[in-house]
MMTF fields as JSON, N, C-alpha, C and O atoms, coordinates in Angstrom:
{
  "mmtfVersion": "1.0.0",
  "mmtfProducer": "UNKNOWN",
  "numBonds": 563,
  "numAtoms": 564,
  "numGroups": 141,
  "numChains": 1,
  "numModels": 1,
  "chainsPerModel": [1],
  "groupsPerChain": [141],
  "chainIdList": ["A"],
  "bondAtomList": [4, 2, 8, 6, 12, 10, 16, 14, 20, 18, 24, 22, 28, 26, 32, 30, 36, 34, 40, 38, 44, 42, 48, 46, 52, 50, 56, 54, 60, 58, 64, 62, 68, 66, 72, 70, 76, 74, 80, 78, 84, 82, 88, 86, 92, 90, 96, 94, 100, 98, 104, 102, 108, 106, 112, 110, 116, 114, 120, 118, 124, 122, 128, 126, 132, 130, 136, 134, 140, 138, 144, 142, 148, 146, 152, 150, 156, 154, 160, 158, 164, 162, 168, 166, 172, 170, 176, 174, 180, 178, 184, 182, 188, 186, 192, 190, 196, 194, 200, 198, 204, 202, 208, 206, 212, 210, 216, 214, 220, 218, 224, 222, 228, 226, 232, 230, 236, 234, 240, 238, 244, 242, 248, 246, 252, 250, 256, 254, 260, 258, 264, 262, 268, 266, 272, 270, 276, 274, 280, 278, 284, 282, 288, 286, 292, 290, 296, 294, 300, 298, 304, 302, 308, 306, 312, 310, 316, 314, 320, 318, 324, 322, 328, 326, 332, 330, 336, 334, 340, 338, 344, 342, 348, 346, 352, 350, 356, 354, 360, 358, 364, 362, 368, 366, 372, 370, 376, 374, 380, 378, 384, 382, 388, 386, 392, 390, 396, 394, 400, 398, 404, 402, 408, 406, 412, 410, 416, 414, 420, 418, 424, 422, 428, 426, 432, 430, 436, 434, 440, 438, 444, 442, 448, 446, 452, 450, 456, 454, 460, 458, 464, 462, 468, 466, 472, 470, 476, 474, 480, 478, 484, 482, 488, 486, 492, 490, 496, 494, 500, 498, 504, 502, 508, 506, 512, 510, 516, 514, 520, 518, 524, 522, 528, 526, 532, 530, 536, 534, 540, 538, 544, 542, 548, 546, 552, 550, 556, 554, 560, 558],
  "bondOrderList": [1, 1, 1, 1, 1, 1, 1, 1, 1, 1, 1, 1, 1, 1, 1, 1, 1, 1, 1, 1, 1, 1, 1, 1, 1, 1, 1, 1, 1, 1, 1, 1, 1, 1, 1, 1, 1, 1, 1, 1, 1, 1, 1, 1, 1, 1, 1, 1, 1, 1, 1, 1, 1, 1, 1, 1, 1, 1, 1, 1, 1, 1, 1, 1, 1, 1, 1, 1, 1, 1, 1, 1, 1, 1, 1, 1, 1, 1, 1, 1, 1, 1, 1, 1, 1, 1, 1, 1, 1, 1, 1, 1, 1, 1, 1, 1, 1, 1, 1, 1, 1, 1, 1, 1, 1, 1, 1, 1, 1, 1, 1, 1, 1, 1, 1, 1, 1, 1, 1, 1, 1, 1, 1, 1, 1, 1, 1, 1, 1, 1, 1, 1, 1, 1, 1, 1, 1, 1, 1, 1],
  "groupList": [{"groupName": "MET", "atomNameList": ["N", "CA", "C", "O"], "elementList": ["N", "C", "C", "O"], "formalChargeList": [0, 0, 0, 0], "bondAtomList": [1, 0, 2, 1, 3, 2], "bondOrderList": [1, 1, 2], "singleLetterCode": "M", "chemCompType": "L-PEPTIDE LINKING"}, {"groupName": "GLY", "atomNameList": ["N", "CA", "C", "O"], "elementList": ["N", "C", "C", "O"], "formalChargeList": [0, 0, 0, 0], "bondAtomList": [1, 0, 2, 1, 3, 2], "bondOrderList": [1, 1, 2], "singleLetterCode": "G", "chemCompType": "PEPTIDE LINKING"}, {"groupName": "GLN", "atomNameList": ["N", "CA", "C", "O"], "elementList": ["N", "C", "C", "O"], "formalChargeList": [0, 0, 0, 0], "bondAtomList": [1, 0, 2, 1, 3, 2], "bondOrderList": [1, 1, 2], "singleLetterCode": "Q", "chemCompType": "L-PEPTIDE LINKING"}, {"groupName": "GLU", "atomNameList": ["N", "CA", "C", "O"], "elementList": ["N", "C", "C", "O"], "formalChargeList": [0, 0, 0, 0], "bondAtomList": [1, 0, 2, 1, 3, 2], "bondOrderList": [1, 1, 2], "singleLetterCode": "E", "chemCompType": "L-PEPTIDE LINKING"}, {"groupName": "ARG", "atomNameList": ["N", "CA", "C", "O"], "elementList": ["N", "C", "C", "O"], "formalChargeList": [0, 0, 0, 0], "bondAtomList": [1, 0, 2, 1, 3, 2], "bondOrderList": [1, 1, 2], "singleLetterCode": "R", "chemCompType": "L-PEPTIDE LINKING"}, {"groupName": "LEU", "atomNameList": ["N", "CA", "C", "O"], "elementList": ["N", "C", "C", "O"], "formalChargeList": [0, 0, 0, 0], "bondAtomList": [1, 0, 2, 1, 3, 2], "bondOrderList": [1, 1, 2], "singleLetterCode": "L", "chemCompType": "L-PEPTIDE LINKING"}, {"groupName": "THR", "atomNameList": ["N", "CA", "C", "O"], "elementList": ["N", "C", "C", "O"], "formalChargeList": [0, 0, 0, 0], "bondAtomList": [1, 0, 2, 1, 3, 2], "bondOrderList": [1, 1, 2], "singleLetterCode": "T", "chemCompType": "L-PEPTIDE LINKING"}, {"groupName": "SER", "atomNameList": ["N", "CA", "C", "O"], "elementList": ["N", "C", "C", "O"], "formalChargeList": [0, 0, 0, 0], "bondAtomList": [1, 0, 2, 1, 3, 2], "bondOrderList": [1, 1, 2], "singleLetterCode": "S", "chemCompType": "L-PEPTIDE LINKING"}, {"groupName": "ALA", "atomNameList": ["N", "CA", "C", "O"], "elementList": ["N", "C", "C", "O"], "formalChargeList": [0, 0, 0, 0], "bondAtomList": [1, 0, 2, 1, 3, 2], "bondOrderList": [1, 1, 2], "singleLetterCode": "A", "chemCompType": "L-PEPTIDE LINKING"}, {"groupName": "PRO", "atomNameList": ["N", "CA", "C", "O"], "elementList": ["N", "C", "C", "O"], "formalChargeList": [0, 0, 0, 0], "bondAtomList": [1, 0, 2, 1, 3, 2], "bondOrderList": [1, 1, 2], "singleLetterCode": "P", "chemCompType": "L-PEPTIDE LINKING"}, {"groupName": "ILE", "atomNameList": ["N", "CA", "C", "O"], "elementList": ["N", "C", "C", "O"], "formalChargeList": [0, 0, 0, 0], "bondAtomList": [1, 0, 2, 1, 3, 2], "bondOrderList": [1, 1, 2], "singleLetterCode": "I", "chemCompType": "L-PEPTIDE LINKING"}, {"groupName": "TYR", "atomNameList": ["N", "CA", "C", "O"], "elementList": ["N", "C", "C", "O"], "formalChargeList": [0, 0, 0, 0], "bondAtomList": [1, 0, 2, 1, 3, 2], "bondOrderList": [1, 1, 2], "singleLetterCode": "Y", "chemCompType": "L-PEPTIDE LINKING"}, {"groupName": "HIS", "atomNameList": ["N", "CA", "C", "O"], "elementList": ["N", "C", "C", "O"], "formalChargeList": [0, 0, 0, 0], "bondAtomList": [1, 0, 2, 1, 3, 2], "bondOrderList": [1, 1, 2], "singleLetterCode": "H", "chemCompType": "L-PEPTIDE LINKING"}, {"groupName": "VAL", "atomNameList": ["N", "CA", "C", "O"], "elementList": ["N", "C", "C", "O"], "formalChargeList": [0, 0, 0, 0], "bondAtomList": [1, 0, 2, 1, 3, 2], "bondOrderList": [1, 1, 2], "singleLetterCode": "V", "chemCompType": "L-PEPTIDE LINKING"}, {"groupName": "ASP", "atomNameList": ["N", "CA", "C", "O"], "elementList": ["N", "C", "C", "O"], "formalChargeList": [0, 0, 0, 0], "bondAtomList": [1, 0, 2, 1, 3, 2], "bondOrderList": [1, 1, 2], "singleLetterCode": "D", "chemCompType": "L-PEPTIDE LINKING"}, {"groupName": "LYS", "atomNameList": ["N", "CA", "C", "O"], "elementList": ["N", "C", "C", "O"], "formalChargeList": [0, 0, 0, 0], "bondAtomList": [1, 0, 2, 1, 3, 2], "bondOrderList": [1, 1, 2], "singleLetterCode": "K", "chemCompType": "L-PEPTIDE LINKING"}, {"groupName": "ASN", "atomNameList": ["N", "CA", "C", "O"], "elementList": ["N", "C", "C", "O"], "formalChargeList": [0, 0, 0, 0], "bondAtomList": [1, 0, 2, 1, 3, 2], "bondOrderList": [1, 1, 2], "singleLetterCode": "N", "chemCompType": "L-PEPTIDE LINKING"}, {"groupName": "TRP", "atomNameList": ["N", "CA", "C", "O"], "elementList": ["N", "C", "C", "O"], "formalChargeList": [0, 0, 0, 0], "bondAtomList": [1, 0, 2, 1, 3, 2], "bondOrderList": [1, 1, 2], "singleLetterCode": "W", "chemCompType": "L-PEPTIDE LINKING"}, {"groupName": "PHE", "atomNameList": ["N", "CA", "C", "O"], "elementList": ["N", "C", "C", "O"], "formalChargeList": [0, 0, 0, 0], "bondAtomList": [1, 0, 2, 1, 3, 2], "bondOrderList": [1, 1, 2], "singleLetterCode": "F", "chemCompType": "L-PEPTIDE LINKING"}, {"groupName": "CYS", "atomNameList": ["N", "CA", "C", "O"], "elementList": ["N", "C", "C", "O"], "formalChargeList": [0, 0, 0, 0], "bondAtomList": [1, 0, 2, 1, 3, 2], "bondOrderList": [1, 1, 2], "singleLetterCode": "C", "chemCompType": "L-PEPTIDE LINKING"}],
  "groupTypeList": [0, 1, 2, 0, 0, 3, 4, 5, 6, 7, 8, 6, 0, 9, 9, 9, 6, 6, 9, 10, 8, 6, 6, 11, 12, 13, 0, 9, 14, 5, 6, 15, 1, 13, 1, 6, 11, 16, 1, 3, 15, 11, 1, 6, 13, 8, 15, 3, 17, 5, 12, 1, 10, 15, 8, 7, 1, 7, 0, 12, 4, 17, 7, 14, 3, 13, 15, 5, 3, 6, 8, 4, 10, 12, 5, 4, 1, 8, 8, 15, 8, 17, 12, 14, 8, 4, 14, 1, 2, 5, 2, 6, 17, 3, 16, 18, 3, 12, 8, 18, 3, 15, 6, 18, 19, 4, 15, 8, 7, 6, 6, 3, 5, 17, 3, 8, 0, 4, 6, 4, 6, 2, 4, 7, 15, 3, 14, 10, 7, 6, 11, 18, 12, 3, 15, 11, 15, 0, 19, 4, 8],
  "groupIdList": [1, 2, 3, 4, 5, 6, 7, 8, 9, 10, 11, 12, 13, 14, 15, 16, 17, 18, 19, 20, 21, 22, 23, 24, 25, 26, 27, 28, 29, 30, 31, 32, 33, 34, 35, 36, 37, 38, 39, 40, 41, 42, 43, 44, 45, 46, 47, 48, 49, 50, 51, 52, 53, 54, 55, 56, 57, 58, 59, 60, 61, 62, 63, 64, 65, 66, 67, 68, 69, 70, 71, 72, 73, 74, 75, 76, 77, 78, 79, 80, 81, 82, 83, 84, 85, 86, 87, 88, 89, 90, 91, 92, 93, 94, 95, 96, 97, 98, 99, 100, 101, 102, 103, 104, 105, 106, 107, 108, 109, 110, 111, 112, 113, 114, 115, 116, 117, 118, 119, 120, 121, 122, 123, 124, 125, 126, 127, 128, 129, 130, 131, 132, 133, 134, 135, 136, 137, 138, 139, 140, 141],
  "secStructList": [7, 2, 2, 2, 2, 2, 2, 2, 2, 2, 2, 2, 1, 7, 7, 7, 7, 7, 7, 7, 7, 7, 7, 7, 7, 7, 7, 7, 7, 4, 4, 4, 4, 1, 7, 7, 5, 7, 1, 1, 1, 7, 6, 2, 2, 2, 2, 2, 2, 2, 2, 2, 2, 2, 2, 2, 2, 2, 2, 2, 6, 7, 7, 2, 2, 2, 2, 2, 2, 2, 2, 2, 2, 6, 5, 7, 2, 2, 2, 2, 2, 2, 2, 2, 2, 6, 6, 6, 6, 7, 7, 1, 2, 2, 2, 2, 2, 2, 2, 2, 2, 2, 2, 2, 7, 7, 7, 7, 7, 2, 2, 2, 2, 2, 2, 2, 2, 2, 1, 7, 7, 7, 7, 6, 6, 7, 7, 2, 2, 2, 2, 2, 2, 2, 2, 2, 2, 2, 2, 2, 7],
  "xCoordList": [27.078, 25.598, 25.354, 24.509, 25.998, 25.88, 26.433, 25.86, 27.609, 28.063, 27.236, 27.062, 26.642, 25.715, 24.606, 24.224, 23.955, 22.819, 23.062, 22.22, 24.294, 24.74, 24.841, 24.306, 25.462, 25.558, 24.219, 24.028, 23.255, 22.023, 21.217, 20.526, 21.293, 20.653, 21.182, 20.433, 22.493, 23.063, 22.872, 22.884, 22.714, 22.52, 21.036, 20.814, 20.072, 18.732, 18.207, 17.281, 18.939, 18.476, 19.345, 20.573, 18.553, 19.153, 20.004, 19.701, 21.108, 21.867, 21.029, 20.137, 21.365, 20.566, 20.595, 21.699, 19.663, 19.751, 19.424, 18.598, 20.105, 19.766, 18.513, 18.416, 17.666, 16.475, 16.684, 17.425, 16.056, 16.189, 15.274, 14.063, 15.977, 15.249, 14.455, 15.085, 13.378, 12.701, 12.734, 12.269, 13.294, 13.448, 12.759, 12.974, 11.875, 11.15, 11.78, 11.979, 12.079, 12.641, 11.509, 11.223, 10.897, 9.761, 10.509, 11.179, 10.319, 10.801, 9.962, 8.773, 10.537, 9.509, 9.151, 9.878, 8.127, 7.694, 8.379, 8.005, 9.458, 10.311, 9.662, 10.179, 8.59, 7.874, 6.975, 6.399, 6.794, 5.676, 6.019, 5.168, 7.367, 7.815, 7.566, 7.844, 7.093, 6.926, 5.422, 4.57, 5.079, 3.685, 3.114, 3.826, 1.927, 1.424, 1.433, 1.493, 1.368, 1.386, 0.181, 0.048, -0.622, -1.972, -1.788, -2.636, -0.813, -0.634, -1.372, -1.368, -2.029, -2.799, -1.888, -2.179, -0.856, 0.068, 1.364, 2.009, 1.838, 3.026, 4.127, 3.927, 5.34, 6.507, 7.055, 7.499, 7.035, 7.748, 7.194, 7.978, 5.869, 5.311, 5.739, 6.075, 5.731, 6.247, 7.606, 8.03, 8.44, 9.934, 10.17, 11.07, 9.428, 9.676, 9.261, 9.884, 8.21, 7.772, 8.784, 9.154, 9.202, 10.258, 11.569, 12.19, 11.98, 13.258, 12.952, 13.905, 11.816, 11.496, 11.786, 12.45, 11.294, 11.639, 13.097, 13.598, 13.839, 15.31, 15.976, 16.947, 15.572, 16.221, 15.995, 16.901, 14.803, 14.497, 15.354, 16.006, 15.313, 16.01, 17.614, 18.257, 18.137, 19.544, 19.81, 20.802, 18.895, 19.114, 19.007, 19.762, 18.042, 17.876, 18.546, 18.444, 19.201, 19.917, 18.998, 19.179, 17.945, 17.028, 17.617, 18.41, 17.333, 17.679, 16.789, 15.833, 17.027, 16.29, 14.93, 13.949, 14.846, 13.527, 12.587, 11.377, 13.302, 12.463, 12.027, 10.871, 12.795, 12.326, 11.266, 10.278, 11.375, 10.26, 8.934, 7.888, 8.959, 7.761, 7.275, 6.067, 8.098, 7.659, 6.98, 5.909, 7.56, 6.882, 5.516, 4.498, 5.5, 4.245, 3.141, 2.0, 3.471, 2.415, 1.854, 0.827, 2.681, 2.346, 1.632, 1.304, 1.424, 0.728, -0.752, -1.272, -1.449, -2.962, -3.463, -2.693, -4.799, -5.501, -4.966, -4.864, -4.569, -4.133, -2.702, -2.358, -1.937, -0.589, -0.526, 0.33, -1.575, -1.604, -2.116, -1.593, -3.148, -3.663, -2.495, -2.385, -1.647, -0.377, 0.392, 0.719, 0.806, 1.604, 1.033, 1.691, -0.273, -0.947, -0.862, -0.638, -1.035, -1.112, 0.322, 0.507, 1.248, 2.688, 3.422, 4.641, 2.702, 3.289, 4.379, 5.381, 4.144, 5.11, 6.512, 7.582, 6.355, 7.477, 8.173, 9.263, 7.692, 8.252, 8.771, 8.302, 9.654, 10.011, 11.18, 11.462, 11.878, 13.184, 13.023, 12.209, 13.804, 13.812, 14.152, 13.543, 15.105, 15.678, 14.615, 14.396, 13.95, 12.887, 11.631, 11.04, 11.389, 10.224, 10.676, 9.892, 11.966, 12.269, 12.293, 11.865, 12.894, 12.886, 11.547, 11.298, 10.677, 9.223, 8.445, 7.766, 8.604, 7.996, 8.431, 7.626, 9.701, 10.23, 9.733, 9.289, 9.713, 9.195, 7.853, 7.49, 6.968, 5.597, 5.136, 4.294, 5.74, 5.119, 6.027, 5.521, 7.402, 8.212, 8.527, 9.529, 7.703, 7.866, 8.123, 7.503, 8.961, 9.263, 8.078, 7.568, 7.733, 6.579, 7.135, 8.285, 6.232, 6.656, 6.85, 6.471, 7.489, 7.72, 6.301, 6.033, 5.356, 4.058, 3.372, 2.737, 3.434, 2.811, 3.42, 2.684, 4.709, 5.438, 5.023, 4.799, 4.94, 4.577, 3.136, 2.856, 2.294, 0.762, 0.692, -0.064, 1.464, 1.33, 1.852, 1.299, 2.918, 3.556, 2.607, 2.441, 2.039, 1.063, -0.063, -0.529, -0.713, -1.947, -1.752, -2.73, -0.51, -0.424, -0.539, 0.156, -1.53, -1.802, -1.72, -1.767, -1.593, -1.465, -2.849, -3.876, -2.919, -4.161, -4.679, -3.94, -5.856, -6.465, -5.597, -5.25, -5.235, -4.465, -3.095, -2.482, -2.568, -1.233, -0.125, -0.215, 0.776, 1.952, 2.632, 2.847, 2.968, 3.608, 4.929, 5.276, 5.638, 6.893, 6.746, 7.518, 5.734, 5.421, 5.049, 5.543, 4.188, 3.798, 5.003, 5.193, 5.847, 7.119, 7.899, 8.179, 8.278, 9.18, 8.703, 9.467, 7.355, 6.685, 6.795, 7.214, 6.421, 6.408, 7.775, 7.931, 8.838, 10.238, 10.681, 11.31, 10.391, 10.657, 10.059, 10.64, 8.88, 8.255, 9.04, 9.237, 9.4, 10.329, 11.526, 12.001, 12.13, 13.252, 13.225, 14.222, 12.076, 11.951, 12.047, 11.94],
  "yCoordList": [69.446, 69.278, 67.82, 67.483, 66.964, 65.467, 65.074, 64.25, 65.724, 65.449, 65.882, 65.146, 67.055, 67.702, 66.82, 66.526, 66.291, 65.418, 64.166, 63.679, 63.647, 62.438, 62.703, 61.936, 63.684, 63.974, 64.127, 63.628, 64.877, 65.144, 63.719, 63.469, 62.862, 61.575, 60.707, 60.038, 60.689, 59.776, 60.306, 59.548, 61.558, 62.232, 62.068, 62.059, 61.946, 61.822, 60.495, 60.218, 59.586, 58.144, 57.422, 57.482, 56.755, 55.865, 54.816, 54.364, 54.329, 53.332, 52.067, 51.863, 51.188, 49.99, 49.049, 48.867, 48.536, 47.525, 46.061, 45.805, 45.238, 43.844, 43.319, 43.432, 42.794, 42.366, 41.323, 40.365, 41.469, 40.579, 39.272, 39.328, 38.179, 36.961, 36.518, 36.505, 36.24, 35.872, 34.374, 33.77, 33.746, 32.37, 32.038, 32.682, 30.965, 30.353, 29.028, 28.226, 28.77, 27.426, 26.674, 27.113, 25.716, 25.005, 23.815, 22.975, 23.864, 22.745, 21.506, 21.609, 20.29, 19.189, 18.869, 19.258, 18.216, 17.788, 16.495, 15.422, 16.662, 15.434, 14.493, 13.398, 14.87, 14.075, 13.111, 12.326, 13.118, 12.213, 10.824, 9.938, 10.591, 9.122, 8.675, 7.499, 9.386, 9.073, 8.652, 9.455, 7.526, 7.207, 7.654, 8.33, 7.355, 7.838, 6.626, 5.491, 6.912, 5.927, 6.16, 7.259, 5.212, 5.388, 4.8, 5.078, 4.071, 3.514, 2.246, 1.802, 1.703, 0.423, -0.79, -1.841, -0.693, -1.8, -1.566, -0.591, -2.35, -2.139, -2.983, -3.699, -2.795, -3.68, -3.273, -2.137, -4.131, -4.044, -2.855, -2.066, -2.668, -1.57, -0.248, 0.648, -0.11, 1.189, 1.437, 2.575, 0.283, 0.48, 0.791, 1.585, 0.231, 0.57, 2.117, 2.845, 2.452, 3.934, 4.885, 5.885, 4.56, 5.483, 5.375, 6.396, 4.124, 4.132, 4.898, 5.487, 4.957, 5.581, 7.122, 7.721, 7.745, 9.084, 9.299, 10.198, 8.522, 8.505, 8.374, 9.091, 7.611, 7.355, 8.573, 9.055, 9.008, 10.316, 11.483, 12.249, 11.557, 12.729, 12.601, 13.587, 11.394, 11.309, 11.568, 12.201, 11.068, 11.21, 12.691, 13.171, 13.478, 14.794, 15.727, 16.939, 15.272, 16.139, 17.092, 18.302, 16.332, 17.064, 17.467, 16.676, 18.549, 18.869, 18.028, 17.449, 17.902, 17.158, 17.887, 17.241, 19.192, 19.86, 19.501, 19.402, 19.263, 18.895, 17.451, 17.134, 16.661, 15.122, 15.169, 14.45, 15.975, 15.971, 16.47, 15.861, 17.534, 18.092, 17.063, 16.856, 16.473, 15.319, 14.303, 13.847, 13.903, 12.727, 13.247, 12.598, 14.39, 14.938, 15.051, 14.71, 15.556, 15.689, 14.34, 14.287, 13.282, 11.892, 11.003, 9.841, 11.566, 10.734, 10.836, 11.892, 9.682, 9.653, 8.865, 8.267, 8.944, 8.131, 8.183, 9.23, 6.821, 6.728, 7.315, 7.848, 7.214, 7.707, 9.182, 9.693, 9.973, 11.471, 11.762, 12.646, 10.998, 11.294, 11.239, 12.033, 10.139, 9.98, 11.104, 11.643, 11.651, 12.746, 13.946, 14.626, 14.227, 15.401, 15.349, 16.365, 14.238, 14.132, 14.385, 14.672, 14.317, 14.492, 15.635, 15.751, 16.479, 17.441, 18.321, 18.709, 18.592, 19.498, 18.645, 19.218, 17.344, 16.496, 16.08, 15.521, 16.279, 15.75, 17.022, 17.18, 17.824, 19.001, 18.915, 19.697, 17.71, 17.424, 16.196, 15.365, 15.966, 14.671, 13.524, 12.455, 13.768, 12.632, 12.283, 11.099, 13.221, 12.885, 12.019, 11.081, 12.587, 11.927, 10.555, 9.63, 10.291, 9.048, 7.948, 6.802, 8.515, 7.634, 7.209, 6.027, 8.156, 7.968, 7.04, 6.063, 7.412, 6.522, 5.08, 4.161, 4.911, 3.402, 2.826, 1.682, 3.408, 2.912, 2.468, 1.433, 3.328, 3.136, 2.171, 1.292, 2.405, 1.733, 0.567, -0.348, 0.556, -0.387, -1.665, -2.34, -1.953, -3.123, -4.254, -4.356, -5.218, -6.424, -7.442, -7.672, -7.995, -8.909, -10.248, -10.644, -10.869, -12.289, -13.195, -12.912, -14.345, -15.503, -15.902, -16.019, -16.118, -16.585, -15.631, -16.089, -14.28, -13.297, -13.37, -13.426, -13.366, -13.555, -14.764, -14.689, -15.902, -17.126, -16.993, -17.37, -16.5, -16.49, -15.509, -15.749, -14.489, -13.481, -14.122, -13.896, -14.926, -15.576, -16.688, -16.889, -17.347, -18.466, -18.075, -18.811, -16.987, -16.54, -15.678, -15.289, -15.376, -14.502, -15.429, -16.427, -14.961, -15.797, -14.829, -13.608, -15.449, -14.687, -13.919, -14.597, -12.713, -11.833, -11.994, -12.412, -11.677, -11.689, -10.746, -9.68, -11.084, -10.357, -9.962, -9.165, -10.464, -10.105, -10.927, -12.147, -10.287, -10.917, -11.886, -11.585, -13.079, -14.095, -13.659, -14.069, -12.793, -12.323, -11.463, -11.556, -10.59, -9.736, -10.6, -10.297, -11.681, -12.503, -13.212, -13.236, -13.809, -14.619, -13.748, -14.068, -12.583, -11.647, -11.098, -10.885, -10.869, -10.459, -11.624, -11.454, -12.739, -13.96, -14.297, -14.669, -14.175, -14.404, -13.559, -14.017, -12.177, -11.072, -11.407, -11.141, -11.996, -12.382, -13.632, -13.712, -14.433, -15.569, -15.154, -15.8, -14.047, -13.517, -12.712, -12.53, -12.267, -11.41, -12.005, -11.274],
  "zCoordList": [-36.695, -36.304, -36.087, -35.258, -36.738, -36.524, -35.133, -34.42, -34.775, -33.409, -32.407, -31.436, -32.48, -31.513, -31.386, -30.254, -32.531, -32.541, -31.765, -31.011, -31.988, -31.373, -29.862, -29.062, -29.511, -28.015, -27.282, -26.173, -27.984, -27.31, -27.288, -26.301, -28.276, -28.204, -27.178, -26.466, -27.066, -26.097, -24.566, -23.596, -24.499, -23.202, -22.769, -21.558, -23.575, -23.255, -23.046, -22.284, -23.864, -23.785, -22.714, -22.653, -21.908, -21.037, -21.588, -22.692, -20.927, -21.466, -21.486, -20.662, -22.505, -22.752, -21.467, -20.953, -20.996, -19.952, -20.448, -21.325, -19.836, -20.084, -19.271, -18.049, -20.003, -19.308, -18.191, -18.41, -16.987, -15.959, -16.207, -16.419, -16.153, -16.328, -14.931, -13.873, -14.962, -13.728, -13.78, -14.746, -12.723, -12.566, -11.289, -10.263, -11.35, -10.294, -9.971, -10.885, -8.837, -8.183, -7.445, -6.331, -7.857, -7.082, -6.393, -6.994, -5.177, -4.49, -4.393, -4.09, -4.643, -4.609, -3.218, -2.303, -3.001, -1.673, -1.404, -1.878, -0.576, -0.312, 0.716, 0.94, 1.319, 2.274, 1.775, 2.529, 0.383, -0.191, -0.148, -0.232, -0.006, 0.189, 1.522, 1.758, 2.45, 3.853, 3.969, 3.588, 4.438, 4.566, 5.857, 6.6, 6.197, 7.544, 8.388, 7.914, 9.739, 10.708, 11.695, 12.233, 11.915, 12.636, 14.083, 14.931, 14.373, 15.688, 16.137, 17.286, 15.038, 15.275, 15.111, 15.684, 14.392, 14.292, 14.884, 14.498, 15.792, 16.633, 15.926, 14.945, 16.572, 16.139, 14.78, 14.615, 13.85, 12.507, 11.776, 11.249, 11.707, 11.002, 11.504, 10.729, 12.799, 13.382, 13.208, 13.009, 13.279, 12.99, 11.611, 11.335, 10.65, 9.216, 8.9, 8.127, 9.566, 9.362, 9.926, 9.311, 11.064, 11.654, 10.778, 10.486, 10.365, 9.536, 8.208, 7.699, 7.625, 6.525, 6.714, 5.867, 7.804, 8.174, 8.234, 7.558, 9.011, 9.21, 7.823, 7.582, 7.006, 5.693, 4.764, 4.085, 4.78, 3.92, 4.539, 3.829, 5.803, 6.47, 6.074, 5.716, 6.169, 5.693, 4.335, 3.975, 3.498, 1.983, 1.646, 0.8, 2.314, 1.902, 2.821, 2.628, 3.772, 4.748, 5.531, 5.666, 6.046, 6.846, 8.216, 8.726, 8.83, 10.134, 11.049, 10.534, 12.424, 13.286, 13.455, 13.823, 13.203, 13.186, 12.223, 12.426, 10.927, 9.763, 9.972, 9.693, 10.396, 10.699, 11.736, 11.588, 12.812, 13.777, 13.108, 13.332, 12.317, 11.806, 10.723, 10.611, 9.996, 9.039, 9.77, 9.371, 10.864, 11.649, 12.053, 11.812, 12.654, 13.224, 12.277, 12.587, 11.046, 10.019, 9.35, 8.672, 9.646, 9.068, 10.198, 9.957, 11.356, 12.288, 12.049, 11.689, 12.261, 12.191, 13.508, 14.26, 13.673, 14.599, 15.969, 16.608, 16.474, 17.783, 17.941, 18.996, 16.945, 16.943, 17.144, 17.866, 16.405, 16.507, 17.96, 18.638, 18.414, 19.779, 20.905, 21.839, 20.626, 21.494, 21.359, 22.416, 20.226, 20.147, 20.794, 21.581, 20.442, 20.908, 22.523, 23.18, 23.029, 24.664, 25.101, 26.284, 24.357, 24.886, 24.219, 24.35, 23.508, 22.661, 23.375, 22.774, 24.59, 25.264, 25.643, 25.855, 25.689, 25.975, 24.709, 24.83, 23.545, 22.335, 21.422, 20.295, 21.901, 21.299, 20.36, 19.452, 20.777, 19.96, 19.234, 19.637, 18.071, 17.434, 18.304, 18.262, 19.065, 20.03, 20.995, 21.252, 21.538, 22.45, 21.786, 22.321, 20.479, 19.808, 19.483, 19.697, 18.943, 18.601, 19.703, 19.57, 20.867, 21.95, 22.38, 22.619, 22.481, 23.147, 21.957, 22.272, 20.743, 19.776, 19.747, 19.595, 19.894, 19.954, 21.128, 21.03, 22.276, 23.593, 23.533, 24.092, 22.768, 22.694, 21.606, 21.79, 20.501, 19.215, 18.755, 18.106, 19.073, 18.472, 19.32, 19.085, 20.242, 21.128, 20.398, 19.34, 20.73, 20.03, 20.26, 21.357, 19.105, 19.172, 19.776, 19.584, 20.493, 21.016, 19.831, 18.694, 20.19, 19.125, 18.691, 17.496, 19.693, 19.296, 18.397, 17.448, 18.604, 17.812, 16.332, 15.347, 16.252, 15.016, 14.16, 12.952, 14.909, 14.318, 13.792, 12.654, 14.554, 14.17, 12.885, 11.943, 12.925, 11.863, 10.588, 9.512, 10.695, 9.586, 8.966, 7.763, 9.982, 9.518, 8.985, 8.115, 9.3, 8.808, 7.567, 6.929, 7.217, 6.015, 4.812, 4.627, 3.999, 2.735, 1.571, 1.719, 0.395, -0.755, -1.004, -0.997, -1.195, -1.456, -2.927, -3.819, -3.113, -4.475, -5.255, -4.746, -6.452, -7.324, -6.948, -7.659, -5.878, -5.336, -6.104, -6.238, -6.53, -7.315, -6.356, -5.182, -6.902, -6.314, -5.641, -4.533, -6.402, -5.896, -4.72, -3.766, -4.763, -3.601, -2.362, -1.276, -2.469, -1.451, -0.891, 0.325, -1.771, -1.309, -0.448, 0.707, -1.017, -0.181, 1.133, 2.075, 1.159, 2.424, 3.433, 4.578, 2.976, 3.8, 4.297, 5.46, 3.404, 3.79, 4.784, 5.738, 4.667, 5.592, 6.982, 8.034, 6.901, 8.274, 8.889, 10.101, 8.142, 8.616, 9.2, 10.134, 8.716, 9.152, 10.439, 11.138, 10.689, 11.802, 13.22, 14.204]
}
């Protein structure tokens, strides 16, 4: 009778299952380190912005499509209008990078560089180290 009861119990009861653990993976927003670019300042500012996208892309192994989309969503003002006017022509990262450099990364004249360096003064509450290194960077440009 005990064997019969055991067979009936095991036949009607499903085998024990291990619970399935639900795991969620949240991807961080890797574009937070990329600032916006508004197209108002040319030269070094534009070069640094573009370099920031390329550096983030290299570090996070972004495809050219991701770099292009990251650049697009971080454009503001005149730079966004520039992009929107050329949207059909800027379908690849290579095209975007070339057009951006040609438009915004022009080399400043020696006079412009000198004037920017000459007029750069320490801002209120600006750390002396920050001021020094920014001014030094301007001297090296």
